[in-house]
């Protein structure tokens, strides 16, 4: 039952992650940096402590009682994750949306899932899964198989996306592919994928903070919420600097207060988008409380984002003008990812019996 709940929470988090951008599509007459920063303030600064306050009373005391080195590592991984998020856009620029998503999320899934297990082979900590355990146990081998099948599903979805892009009218293709550069894109995509996986490393670094919350009698289901508060400070720092620099460069500071623009509507939409974005990690933390922050959770998170994103594409009829082969390919990719989710859940079930 714990495994089923863990997978379910990760699926809900994936729905939030795959859907958060939808409100941004309704924002009118604001520059990207404006609505990204307003939504981000809710994602990284406002909603996390409110959520922690509601679920972990006294969480500030837990944070301040942590060793400075622990807090420093959490913030550092948050900063690195923030850089990964920013370079994600560059990867998409040089590879295109479909191939870029495939490369970046694929790298992030692999590094985020496996690097901590390799680390614990060299620096063992009780209760933490090592890579040696994964390859030497039946449940670990099932999880590794699930990871491989997830990557296969990601690749198939990426192939479908590339087929879709090729079927765009010539005018649209030139807009999409005029900056295509495979070498630059793969190099940046590798960096972005590795750095994006640092969010998972940050959760690992904050494990003692989560354990302190449980030891203080707080609900284990929400034990990661205090860690998220600190971890997202790093992401806030990078994005704040970047967005303000774009405000200066594009002279878009007027967006925030121009009464000729739909300010109330835009602020509400950004608040909704930012809150929805954070909910991915709120439910991710709940899933990890059931499964443990091992190799499974991060891959589930990545696969669910891709799964939901492709489903949204179908719902919004983005595949309407494509041929049957592209539609069959994306359907196959979604099916393969669903198989990987089932395998990852089964591997965790075997671990508990």
Coordinates of C-alpha atoms in Angstrom, one line a residue:
X1 CA 0.0 0.0 0.0
X2 CA 2.9 2.4 0.8
X3 CA 4.3 1.8 -2.7
X4 CA 1.0 2.4 -4.4
X5 CA 0.6 5.7 -2.4
X6 CA 4.1 6.7 -3.3
X7 CA 3.6 6.2 -7.0
X8 CA 0.2 7.9 -6.8
X9 CA 1.7 11.0 -5.2
X10 CA 4.4 11.1 -7.8
X11 CA 1.8 10.9 -10.5
X12 CA -0.1 13.9 -9.0
X13 CA 3.2 15.8 -8.8
X14 CA 3.8 15.0 -12.5
X15 CA 0.4 16.4 -13.4
X16 CA 1.3 19.6 -11.6
X17 CA 4.7 19.8 -13.3
X18 CA 3.3 19.1 -16.7
X19 CA 0.4 21.6 -16.3
X20 CA 1.8 24.6 -14.5
X21 CA 2.7 26.5 -17.6
X22 CA -1.0 26.6 -18.8
X23 CA -2.0 29.7 -16.9
X24 CA 1.0 31.6 -18.3
X25 CA -0.5 31.1 -21.8
X26 CA -3.3 33.4 -20.7
X27 CA -1.1 36.2 -19.5
X28 CA -1.5 39.2 -21.8
X29 CA 0.9 41.9 -22.8
X30 CA 3.7 41.0 -20.3
X31 CA 7.2 40.1 -21.2
X32 CA 8.4 36.6 -20.4
X33 CA 10.8 37.8 -17.7
X34 CA 7.9 39.7 -16.0
X35 CA 5.5 36.8 -15.6
X36 CA 8.2 34.3 -15.0
X37 CA 9.5 36.3 -12.0
X38 CA 6.0 37.0 -10.6
X39 CA 5.1 33.3 -10.8
X40 CA 8.5 32.4 -9.5
X41 CA 8.1 34.5 -6.4
X42 CA 5.1 32.3 -5.5
X43 CA 7.0 29.1 -6.5
X44 CA 10.2 29.8 -4.7
X45 CA 9.5 32.3 -1.9
X46 CA 5.8 32.6 -0.9
X47 CA 4.1 29.2 -1.2
X48 CA 6.9 26.9 0.2
X49 CA 7.0 28.5 3.7
X50 CA 3.2 28.7 3.8
X51 CA 3.0 25.0 3.0
X52 CA 5.7 24.2 5.6
X53 CA 3.9 26.3 8.2
X54 CA 0.6 24.4 7.6
X55 CA 2.2 21.0 7.6
X56 CA 5.3 21.3 9.9
X57 CA 4.5 23.7 12.7
X58 CA 7.8 25.1 14.1
X59 CA 9.7 24.4 10.9
X60 CA 11.7 27.6 11.2
X61 CA 13.2 26.4 14.4
X62 CA 14.3 23.2 12.7
X63 CA 16.0 25.1 9.9
X64 CA 17.9 27.5 12.2
X65 CA 19.1 24.5 14.4
X66 CA 20.6 22.8 11.4
X67 CA 24.5 22.9 11.1
X68 CA 25.5 25.8 8.8
X69 CA 27.3 23.3 6.5
X70 CA 24.1 21.4 5.9
X71 CA 22.1 24.5 5.1
X72 CA 25.0 25.6 2.8
X73 CA 25.0 22.3 0.9
X74 CA 21.2 22.5 0.4
X75 CA 21.4 26.1 -0.9
X76 CA 24.4 25.2 -3.1
X77 CA 22.4 22.4 -4.8
X78 CA 19.5 24.8 -5.1
X79 CA 21.8 27.3 -7.0
X80 CA 23.1 24.6 -9.3
X81 CA 19.6 23.4 -10.0
X82 CA 18.7 27.0 -10.8
X83 CA 21.5 27.2 -13.3
X84 CA 20.2 23.9 -14.8
X85 CA 16.7 25.5 -15.2
X86 CA 18.2 28.6 -17.0
X87 CA 20.4 26.5 -19.4
X88 CA 17.3 24.4 -20.2
X89 CA 16.1 27.2 -22.3
X90 CA 19.4 27.3 -24.3
X91 CA 19.2 23.6 -24.8
X92 CA 15.7 24.0 -26.3
X93 CA 17.0 26.8 -28.5
X94 CA 19.7 24.7 -30.1
X95 CA 18.0 21.3 -30.2
X96 CA 14.3 22.2 -30.6
X97 CA 11.5 21.5 -28.2
X98 CA 11.1 17.8 -28.7
X99 CA 14.7 16.7 -29.0
X100 CA 15.7 19.2 -26.3
X101 CA 13.2 17.9 -23.8
X102 CA 14.3 14.3 -24.5
X103 CA 18.0 15.0 -24.0
X104 CA 17.7 17.3 -20.9
X105 CA 15.0 15.3 -19.0
X106 CA 16.8 12.0 -20.0
X107 CA 20.1 13.2 -18.6
X108 CA 18.4 14.6 -15.5
X109 CA 16.5 11.3 -14.9
X110 CA 19.7 9.2 -15.1
X111 CA 22.0 11.5 -13.1
X112 CA 19.4 12.4 -10.5
X113 CA 18.5 8.7 -9.9
X114 CA 21.9 7.0 -10.1
X115 CA 24.6 9.5 -8.9
X116 CA 23.4 9.4 -5.2
X117 CA 23.4 5.6 -5.2
X118 CA 27.0 5.6 -6.5
X119 CA 27.9 8.2 -3.9
X120 CA 26.6 6.0 -1.1
X121 CA 28.7 3.1 -2.4
X122 CA 31.8 5.2 -1.4
X123 CA 30.2 7.0 1.6
X124 CA 27.7 4.6 3.1
X125 CA 24.8 5.9 5.2
X126 CA 22.4 3.6 7.0
X127 CA 19.1 3.4 5.1
X128 CA 20.4 4.7 1.8
X129 CA 20.4 2.6 -1.3
X130 CA 23.7 2.0 -3.0
X131 CA 24.3 1.2 -6.7
X132 CA 25.8 -2.1 -5.6
X133 CA 22.5 -3.0 -3.9
X134 CA 20.6 -2.1 -7.1
X135 CA 22.6 -4.4 -9.3
X136 CA 22.8 -7.3 -6.9
X137 CA 19.2 -7.6 -5.7
X138 CA 16.1 -8.6 -7.6
X139 CA 14.2 -5.5 -6.6
X140 CA 17.1 -3.3 -7.6
X141 CA 17.4 -5.0 -11.0
X142 CA 13.7 -4.4 -11.6
X143 CA 14.2 -0.7 -10.7
X144 CA 17.1 -0.5 -13.1
X145 CA 15.1 -2.1 -15.8
X146 CA 12.3 0.4 -15.1
X147 CA 14.9 3.3 -15.5
X148 CA 16.1 1.9 -18.9
X149 CA 12.5 1.5 -20.2
X150 CA 11.7 5.0 -19.0
X151 CA 14.6 6.3 -21.0
X152 CA 13.4 4.3 -24.0
X153 CA 10.0 5.9 -23.6
X154 CA 11.5 9.4 -23.4
X155 CA 13.5 8.7 -26.6
X156 CA 10.4 7.5 -28.4
X157 CA 8.5 10.6 -27.4
X158 CA 11.4 12.7 -28.5
X159 CA 11.3 10.9 -31.9
X160 CA 7.6 11.6 -32.2
X161 CA 8.2 15.2 -31.5
X162 CA 10.9 15.4 -34.2
X163 CA 8.5 13.8 -36.7
X164 CA 5.9 16.3 -35.7
X165 CA 8.3 19.3 -36.2
X166 CA 9.3 18.0 -39.7
X167 CA 5.6 18.0 -40.7
X168 CA 5.2 21.6 -39.8
X169 CA 4.8 24.0 -42.7
X170 CA 8.1 25.2 -44.1
X171 CA 7.6 28.7 -42.7
X172 CA 7.1 27.3 -39.2
X173 CA 10.1 24.9 -39.6
X174 CA 12.4 27.8 -40.3
X175 CA 11.2 29.6 -37.1
X176 CA 11.8 26.5 -35.1
X177 CA 15.1 25.1 -36.5
X178 CA 17.0 28.2 -37.8
X179 CA 19.3 28.0 -34.7
X180 CA 19.7 24.2 -34.6
X181 CA 23.2 23.2 -33.5
X182 CA 23.6 19.6 -32.5
X183 CA 27.0 19.9 -30.8
X184 CA 26.1 23.0 -28.8
X185 CA 22.7 21.6 -28.0
X186 CA 24.0 18.3 -26.7
X187 CA 26.8 20.0 -24.7
X188 CA 24.3 22.4 -23.1
X189 CA 21.7 19.7 -22.7
X190 CA 24.2 17.5 -20.8
X191 CA 25.0 20.4 -18.5
X192 CA 21.4 21.3 -18.0
X193 CA 20.4 17.7 -17.3
X194 CA 23.1 17.2 -14.7
X195 CA 22.5 20.5 -13.0
X196 CA 18.7 20.0 -13.0
X197 CA 19.2 16.7 -11.2
X198 CA 20.8 18.7 -8.3
X199 CA 17.3 19.3 -6.9
X200 CA 17.4 15.6 -6.0
X201 CA 20.9 15.9 -4.5
X202 CA 19.6 18.8 -2.5
X203 CA 16.9 16.6 -1.0
X204 CA 19.6 14.1 -0.1
X205 CA 21.7 16.8 1.5
X206 CA 18.7 17.9 3.6
X207 CA 17.9 14.4 4.8
X208 CA 18.9 15.3 8.4
X209 CA 16.5 18.2 8.3
X210 CA 13.7 15.8 7.3
X211 CA 14.7 13.4 10.0
X212 CA 14.6 16.2 12.6
X213 CA 11.1 17.0 11.6
X214 CA 10.0 13.4 12.1
X215 CA 11.9 13.1 15.4
X216 CA 10.1 16.2 16.6
X217 CA 6.8 14.4 16.2
X218 CA 5.7 16.0 12.9
X219 CA 3.9 14.1 10.2
X220 CA 6.4 12.0 8.2
X221 CA 4.3 12.5 5.1
X222 CA 5.4 16.2 4.9
X223 CA 8.9 15.7 6.2
X224 CA 10.6 17.2 3.1
X225 CA 8.7 20.5 3.2
X226 CA 11.2 22.3 5.4
X227 CA 14.0 21.2 3.0
X228 CA 12.1 22.6 0.1
X229 CA 12.0 26.1 1.7
X230 CA 15.8 26.2 1.9
X231 CA 16.5 24.4 -1.4
X232 CA 14.3 26.9 -3.4
X233 CA 16.2 29.9 -2.0
X234 CA 19.0 28.9 -4.3
X235 CA 16.7 28.7 -7.3
X236 CA 15.1 32.0 -6.4
X237 CA 18.5 33.7 -6.3
X238 CA 19.5 32.7 -9.8
X239 CA 16.1 33.4 -11.4
X240 CA 15.8 36.7 -9.6
X241 CA 19.1 37.9 -10.9
X242 CA 18.4 36.7 -14.5
X243 CA 14.8 38.1 -14.7
X244 CA 15.8 41.5 -13.3
X245 CA 18.7 41.7 -15.8
X246 CA 16.2 41.0 -18.6
X247 CA 13.8 43.7 -17.2
X248 CA 16.7 46.1 -17.4
X249 CA 17.8 45.1 -20.8
X250 CA 14.3 45.0 -22.3
X251 CA 13.1 48.0 -20.3
X252 CA 10.1 45.9 -19.2
X253 CA 9.8 47.1 -15.6
X254 CA 6.7 49.0 -16.6
X255 CA 4.8 45.6 -16.9
X256 CA 4.5 45.4 -13.2
X257 CA 2.5 48.6 -12.7
X258 CA 1.1 49.7 -16.1
X259 CA -2.6 50.2 -15.6
X260 CA -3.2 49.9 -19.3
X261 CA -2.4 46.2 -19.0
X262 CA -4.7 43.6 -17.3
X263 CA -2.7 43.7 -14.0
X264 CA -5.2 41.9 -11.8
X265 CA -5.7 39.0 -14.3
X266 CA -2.0 38.7 -15.0
X267 CA -1.0 38.6 -11.3
X268 CA -3.7 36.0 -10.5
X269 CA -2.7 33.8 -13.4
X270 CA 1.0 34.0 -12.4
X271 CA 0.1 33.2 -8.8
X272 CA -1.8 30.1 -10.0
X273 CA 1.0 29.0 -12.3
X274 CA 3.6 29.5 -9.5
X275 CA 1.5 27.6 -6.9
X276 CA 0.9 24.8 -9.4
X277 CA 4.6 24.6 -10.1
X278 CA 5.4 24.2 -6.4
X279 CA 2.8 21.5 -6.0
X280 CA 4.9 19.2 -8.1
X281 CA 7.5 19.1 -5.3
X282 CA 4.9 19.1 -2.5
X283 CA 3.6 15.8 -3.9
X284 CA 7.1 14.7 -4.8
X285 CA 8.0 15.0 -1.1
X286 CA 4.9 13.0 -0.1
X287 CA 5.9 10.3 -2.6
X288 CA 9.4 10.2 -1.3
X289 CA 8.1 9.8 2.3
X290 CA 6.5 6.5 1.1
X291 CA 9.2 5.3 -1.3
X292 CA 12.4 6.8 0.2
X293 CA 14.5 9.3 -1.7
X294 CA 16.1 6.6 -3.9
X295 CA 16.6 6.0 -7.6
X296 CA 12.9 5.4 -8.2
X297 CA 11.4 8.7 -7.2
X298 CA 13.3 11.0 -9.4
X299 CA 12.8 8.9 -12.5
X300 CA 9.1 8.7 -11.7
X301 CA 9.0 12.5 -11.5
X302 CA 10.8 13.0 -14.8
X303 CA 8.7 10.3 -16.6
X304 CA 5.4 11.7 -15.2
X305 CA 6.3 15.2 -16.5
X306 CA 6.9 13.9 -20.0
X307 CA 3.8 11.7 -19.8
X308 CA 1.6 14.6 -18.7
X309 CA 3.2 17.0 -21.2
X310 CA 2.5 14.7 -24.1
X311 CA -1.1 14.1 -22.9
X312 CA -1.6 17.8 -22.8
X313 CA -0.3 18.0 -26.3
X314 CA -3.0 15.5 -27.4
X315 CA -5.8 17.3 -25.5
X316 CA -4.8 20.6 -27.0
X317 CA -4.8 19.0 -30.5
X318 CA -1.1 19.9 -31.1
X319 CA -0.9 16.6 -33.0
X320 CA -3.9 17.3 -35.1
X321 CA -2.0 18.2 -38.3
X322 CA 0.5 15.4 -38.0
X323 CA 0.5 12.1 -39.8
X324 CA -0.6 8.8 -38.4
X325 CA 3.0 7.6 -37.9
X326 CA 3.8 10.5 -35.5
X327 CA 0.6 9.9 -33.6
X328 CA 1.3 6.2 -33.2
X329 CA 4.9 7.0 -32.2
X330 CA 3.9 9.4 -29.4
X331 CA 1.2 6.9 -28.2
X332 CA 3.8 4.2 -28.1
X333 CA 6.1 6.4 -26.1
X334 CA 3.4 7.2 -23.6
X335 CA 2.6 3.5 -23.3
X336 CA 6.3 2.6 -22.7
X337 CA 6.6 5.3 -20.0
X338 CA 3.5 3.8 -18.3
X339 CA 5.2 0.4 -18.3
X340 CA 8.3 1.9 -16.7
X341 CA 6.1 3.5 -14.0
X342 CA 4.6 0.1 -13.2
X343 CA 8.0 -1.5 -13.1
X344 CA 9.4 1.1 -10.8
X345 CA 6.5 0.7 -8.5
X346 CA 6.8 -3.1 -8.6
X347 CA 10.5 -2.9 -7.8
X348 CA 9.8 -0.8 -4.7
X349 CA 7.1 -3.3 -3.7
X350 CA 9.6 -6.2 -3.9
X351 CA 11.9 -4.2 -1.7
X352 CA 9.4 -4.0 1.1
X353 CA 8.4 -7.7 1.2

